Amino acid sequence: MNYTKYIFTPGPVKMHKYTLKIGAKQTPYFRNSDFSKVLLECEELLLKFVNAPKKSRVIFLTASGTAGMQSVVNNLLDQNDRVYLISGGGFGERFGEILDRSKIKTTQKRVNKDDNLQYIKDEKIDSHTALIYNAHETSIGLKYDLFSLGKFAQKNTLLNIVDAISLFLTDEVDMQKHHIDTLIISSQKALALPPGLCMIVLNPKAISRLKDVKDIYFDFKKYLDNGLRGQTPYTPAVTIILQLQKRLQKIDKKGVDKEIEKRKFLAQYFRDSIEDLPIKFYTKYMPNGMTTIEVENAFKVVEDFEKRYNIILCPNGGELKERIFRVAHMGAIKKKDIDYLVKCMFDYFKKRV
Ligand SMILES: *Cc1c(COP(=O)(O)O)cnc(C)c1O
């Protein structure tokens, strides 16, 4: 295992000392009021950070983000629905596969790397009931225009289901301003916690549309019932929830806007610092959490950086494998970590030209 501190992948990301410390402790018993208080505080802070409307709720699933994507589809949609799915890469395709296996009628809107859908707000579509998209298509680093998509959902009365797993805490996600009905968040991206916890925020409209589902583990109604007293129906990722509480408290002290500003600063600092290198930014619409870089032999670059500099960058698969790699700006990275990365990039790419 390479436990380097220079990890620039979009999940898992570098963790903070204060969450690492909690991870080193014994797991406490959780069916008691102490733990209920923790879970209720996590719910309250998450709702605050995404400006959820009154009577919204959070479901805490012990599973990775994809379980959130799958279970949202199971709990909110059925054969009577027709979904308008935005697909700009691997994560959009994942929703496509989930919907396909669930036999839910779907129209796929394919978008390319330079399309953030800002024009969609005035478009009319008939006979669709839900909109699904990944706020940040992490496979290529493309951020969509949440405001315009929200208007589009509102205009066409679509249930707006948003996977904001890699955008939460790096850019503004506002359930009211962006007309979001269901939001999916996960622990190992900008929350900078270990993987294993997935959170679903439901507004009252989404709650009113919950279905009866076959499987018991992902039955949202059970989670909502138990959540009223700060509990989950089955053993949750207790330690990650304790780490989540600490992380949310820390962010809340300065406000979520400050956290996003910090991310914006780091992303901009990185992008400005590498301007003179023989590389290109892959898309015009980058989130603050990640920069996707286009360069020859991209996969080899990623391998070389680990070997030579002990830096973990994020490679791509498929046809983009040799064309792009990704650099995340999430988690406990500081300006000096970026300075080290930039120094190494200059060393590497200047030698190459
Ligand atoms: C990371 C991520 C997920 C979750 O993937 P898991 O591997 O299941 O945790 C889902 N959607 C997006 C956009 C992501 O970036």
XYZ file of C-alpha atoms and ligand atoms in Angstrom:
368
model
C 0.000 0.000 0.000
C 1.207 3.475 -0.791
C 0.043 5.735 2.056
C 1.491 8.880 0.531
C 0.322 12.246 1.725
C 0.332 13.471 -1.868
C -2.947 12.002 -2.996
C -4.787 14.031 -5.646
C -7.489 11.572 -6.690
C -11.199 12.447 -6.550
C -11.853 10.006 -3.726
C -10.582 8.766 -1.440
C -8.854 12.049 -0.649
C -6.399 13.222 1.977
C -8.082 13.156 5.389
C -7.751 15.717 8.172
C -5.844 14.985 11.392
C -9.003 15.470 13.430
C -10.935 12.804 11.521
C -7.975 10.396 11.432
C -7.841 10.573 15.213
C -11.459 9.443 15.528
C -10.779 6.577 13.124
C -8.078 5.228 15.438
C -10.493 4.809 18.364
C -12.610 1.873 19.489
C -16.069 1.849 17.853
C -18.630 2.806 20.522
C -22.051 1.247 21.067
C -24.664 3.188 19.140
C -28.217 2.220 20.177
C -28.332 4.971 22.752
C -29.101 8.657 23.081
C -25.441 9.713 22.745
C -25.300 8.365 19.220
C -28.795 9.602 18.368
C -27.622 13.121 19.154
C -24.681 12.697 16.776
C -26.852 11.502 13.908
C -29.447 14.228 14.430
C -26.736 16.882 14.438
C -25.269 15.469 11.208
C -28.719 15.617 9.612
C -29.286 19.189 10.736
C -25.917 20.422 9.455
C -26.201 18.637 6.111
C -29.653 20.160 5.548
C -28.263 23.569 6.407
C -25.263 23.255 4.072
C -27.450 22.478 1.034
C -30.175 24.951 2.000
C -32.821 22.230 2.065
C -36.412 23.408 2.466
C -38.282 22.830 5.740
C -39.299 19.233 6.505
C -36.510 17.817 4.326
C -34.776 14.740 5.710
C -31.489 12.874 5.335
C -31.065 9.123 4.942
C -27.734 7.627 6.040
C -26.830 4.486 4.128
C -23.840 2.363 4.928
C -22.702 1.796 1.363
C -20.751 3.565 -1.356
C -22.230 6.273 -3.569
C -23.459 3.912 -6.257
C -25.809 2.315 -3.709
C -27.235 5.800 -3.263
C -27.779 6.140 -7.017
C -29.384 2.685 -7.226
C -31.579 3.064 -4.139
C -32.847 6.497 -5.150
C -34.052 4.979 -8.406
C -35.689 2.057 -6.545
C -37.396 4.226 -3.950
C -38.575 7.086 -6.156
C -39.318 5.672 -9.588
C -41.243 2.833 -11.190
C -42.521 1.649 -14.577
C -44.945 4.565 -14.789
C -42.094 7.051 -14.866
C -40.093 8.353 -17.744
C -36.677 9.730 -16.933
C -34.694 12.391 -18.736
C -31.095 11.404 -18.036
C -28.112 13.640 -18.658
C -25.070 11.598 -19.580
C -21.674 13.182 -20.129
C -19.452 10.261 -19.150
C -18.978 7.236 -16.937
C -21.223 8.309 -14.062
C -24.093 9.288 -16.364
C -23.708 5.883 -18.017
C -23.896 4.242 -14.607
C -27.310 5.814 -14.027
C -28.246 4.613 -17.518
C -27.382 1.043 -16.573
C -29.300 1.282 -13.279
C -32.403 2.619 -15.055
C -32.103 0.040 -17.800
C -31.914 -2.871 -15.351
C -34.839 -1.409 -13.415
C -36.767 -1.296 -16.718
C -37.563 2.378 -16.322
C -38.232 4.264 -19.532
C -35.404 6.684 -20.130
C -34.420 9.341 -22.635
C -30.667 9.839 -22.615
C -29.349 13.273 -23.393
C -25.701 12.779 -24.279
C -23.488 15.800 -23.752
C -19.898 16.413 -24.718
C -17.080 17.844 -22.623
C -17.782 21.472 -23.506
C -21.509 21.444 -22.854
C -22.671 22.527 -19.407
C -26.348 22.718 -20.471
C -26.801 26.357 -19.565
C -29.226 26.768 -22.496
C -31.611 24.058 -21.280
C -33.607 26.233 -18.893
C -36.176 27.286 -21.498
C -36.614 23.909 -23.204
C -39.937 22.087 -23.111
C -40.280 18.306 -23.074
C -43.437 16.240 -22.835
C -44.332 13.081 -20.962
C -41.316 12.867 -18.666
C -41.597 12.647 -14.870
C -38.035 12.922 -13.591
C -34.676 14.470 -14.385
C -31.476 12.742 -13.300
C -27.938 14.033 -13.581
C -24.508 14.018 -11.941
C -23.835 17.628 -10.938
C -20.157 17.067 -11.640
C -19.442 14.295 -14.175
C -16.322 13.169 -12.356
C -15.059 10.904 -15.127
C -14.069 13.957 -17.169
C -14.347 16.868 -14.727
C -17.373 18.530 -16.308
C -19.659 20.627 -14.113
C -23.192 21.248 -15.341
C -25.188 24.433 -14.856
C -27.293 23.481 -11.831
C -29.414 26.582 -11.998
C -30.432 26.027 -15.601
C -31.146 22.336 -15.016
C -33.236 23.263 -11.991
C -35.299 25.685 -14.094
C -35.717 22.988 -16.715
C -36.993 20.533 -14.055
C -39.347 23.143 -12.646
C -40.734 24.182 -16.028
C -41.436 20.582 -17.029
C -42.546 19.428 -13.528
C -39.826 16.825 -13.299
C -38.684 15.318 -10.026
C -35.125 16.633 -9.929
C -32.712 13.918 -8.760
C -29.123 15.105 -8.474
C -25.976 13.116 -7.758
C -23.806 15.800 -6.161
C -21.314 13.309 -4.748
C -18.290 15.089 -6.218
C -19.668 18.642 -6.085
C -20.890 18.923 -2.494
C -18.504 21.240 -0.577
C -16.492 22.223 -3.653
C -19.150 24.336 -5.391
C -22.502 25.754 -4.389
C -25.301 23.187 -4.184
C -28.533 24.830 -3.063
C -31.650 22.668 -3.061
C -33.988 25.660 -3.177
C -32.166 27.820 -5.682
C -31.414 24.839 -7.939
C -34.868 23.246 -7.474
C -33.410 19.942 -6.338
C -35.788 17.346 -4.878
C -33.308 14.574 -4.106
C -29.611 14.959 -3.519
C -27.032 12.185 -3.266
C -23.833 12.778 -1.255
C -21.049 10.400 -0.297
C -18.304 10.324 2.335
C -15.091 9.878 0.362
C -15.089 12.965 -1.870
C -14.874 16.539 -0.529
C -16.116 15.406 2.876
C -12.703 13.725 3.078
C -13.871 10.729 5.125
C -13.315 7.038 4.466
C -15.577 5.480 1.822
C -18.641 3.646 3.117
C -21.257 6.238 3.965
C -23.794 7.631 1.536
C -26.344 10.327 2.345
C -29.585 11.024 0.521
C -31.349 14.334 1.111
C -35.074 14.262 0.328
C -37.309 17.313 0.207
C -41.006 16.965 1.147
C -42.005 16.409 -2.483
C -39.570 13.494 -2.772
C -40.700 12.097 0.596
C -44.307 12.155 -0.581
C -43.343 10.100 -3.641
C -41.518 7.267 -1.860
C -42.594 3.814 -3.091
C -42.909 0.497 -1.333
C -39.741 -1.362 -2.254
C -38.961 -5.089 -2.249
C -35.584 -5.075 -0.524
C -35.456 -4.187 3.163
C -31.884 -2.853 3.390
C -32.519 0.086 1.087
C -36.109 0.824 2.114
C -36.062 4.604 2.627
C -39.269 4.589 4.679
C -37.561 2.498 7.346
C -34.683 4.993 7.450
C -37.037 7.945 7.785
C -38.913 6.271 10.673
C -35.756 5.342 12.559
C -34.149 8.671 11.752
C -36.782 10.564 13.713
C -35.049 9.358 16.886
C -31.544 9.650 15.431
C -31.115 5.998 14.560
C -30.784 3.805 11.459
C -32.662 0.519 10.941
C -29.417 -1.492 10.643
C -25.906 -1.057 12.073
C -24.495 2.064 10.423
C -20.855 2.966 9.734
C -20.629 4.258 13.315
C -17.061 5.533 13.116
C -17.559 7.327 9.803
C -20.650 9.028 11.253
C -18.590 10.222 14.226
C -15.986 11.535 11.781
C -18.742 13.170 9.752
C -20.044 14.998 12.822
C -16.577 16.416 13.532
C -16.020 17.417 9.919
C -19.417 19.128 9.631
C -18.878 20.970 12.919
C -15.508 22.254 11.691
C -17.014 23.491 8.431
C -19.965 25.037 10.223
C -17.704 27.193 12.400
C -16.683 29.291 9.400
C -19.637 28.490 7.182
C -19.967 26.306 4.119
C -19.327 29.307 1.836
C -15.840 29.646 3.275
C -15.143 25.985 2.635
C -16.182 26.417 -1.002
C -14.112 29.599 -1.339
C -11.048 27.757 -0.084
C -11.585 25.066 -2.705
C -12.019 27.713 -5.388
C -8.811 29.401 -4.330
C -6.814 26.134 -4.438
C -8.197 25.173 -7.863
C -7.443 28.597 -9.292
C -3.994 28.658 -7.728
C -3.177 25.285 -9.297
C -4.531 26.257 -12.717
C -2.675 29.576 -12.763
C 0.572 27.918 -11.658
C 0.692 25.457 -14.561
C -0.328 27.829 -17.324
C 3.094 27.757 -18.956
C 3.295 23.995 -19.259
C 2.664 22.177 -22.561
C -0.703 20.840 -21.378
C -4.367 21.733 -21.906
C -7.398 21.872 -19.688
C -9.843 19.292 -20.978
C -13.117 21.160 -20.459
C -14.220 24.762 -20.106
C -16.591 23.990 -17.252
C -14.434 22.831 -14.398
C -15.669 22.418 -10.825
C -13.518 23.728 -7.978
C -12.885 20.180 -6.846
C -10.970 18.908 -9.842
C -8.896 19.800 -12.901
C -8.773 17.472 -15.880
C -5.629 17.751 -17.946
C -5.130 16.738 -21.534
C -1.651 15.573 -22.430
C 0.042 12.927 -24.553
C 0.587 9.532 -22.931
C -1.558 10.525 -19.967
C -1.514 7.075 -18.387
C 2.273 6.964 -18.363
C 2.341 10.388 -16.719
C 0.240 9.046 -13.854
C 2.542 6.019 -13.451
C 5.674 8.168 -13.614
C 4.385 10.599 -10.999
C 3.856 7.836 -8.485
C 7.277 6.308 -9.142
C 9.291 9.508 -9.321
C 7.563 11.900 -6.961
C 5.275 9.777 -4.782
C 2.281 11.701 -6.107
C -0.980 9.881 -6.817
C -2.873 11.382 -9.757
C -6.048 9.921 -11.195
C -5.853 8.035 -14.490
C -8.772 7.477 -16.868
C -9.966 4.268 -18.417
C -11.308 3.438 -21.837
C -10.621 5.592 -24.856
C -9.481 8.559 -22.746
C -6.783 6.527 -20.993
C -3.915 7.964 -23.022
C -5.444 11.431 -23.403
C -6.340 12.793 -19.965
C -5.607 12.497 -16.266
C -7.300 14.159 -13.310
C -6.080 16.206 -10.352
C -8.499 16.644 -7.468
C -8.417 19.590 -5.086
C -10.567 17.976 -2.412
C -9.821 17.146 1.194
C -7.022 18.235 3.506
C -4.625 19.483 0.850
C -2.888 22.793 1.388
C -1.238 25.360 -0.830
C 2.145 23.805 -0.107
C 0.954 20.398 -1.354
C -0.034 22.078 -4.602
C 3.346 23.829 -4.711
C 5.042 20.432 -4.535
C 2.818 19.038 -7.291
C 3.461 22.084 -9.498
C 7.205 21.861 -8.939
C 7.145 18.201 -9.986
C 5.001 18.985 -13.031
C 7.514 21.568 -14.176
C 10.367 19.137 -13.597
C 8.562 16.412 -15.548
C 7.063 18.317 -18.444
C 9.942 20.689 -19.072
C 12.212 17.680 -19.455
C 9.758 16.117 -21.847
C 9.569 19.040 -24.287
C -17.492 8.972 -6.731
C -18.787 9.155 -7.392
C -19.854 8.266 -7.177
C -19.792 7.119 -6.210
O -19.035 6.050 -6.604
P -18.749 4.895 -5.570
O -17.523 4.249 -6.123
O -19.911 3.997 -5.555
O -18.529 5.545 -4.244
C -21.051 8.526 -7.806
N -21.204 9.576 -8.614
C -20.206 10.443 -8.844
C -20.464 11.614 -9.744
C -18.971 10.262 -8.240
O -17.979 11.147 -8.458
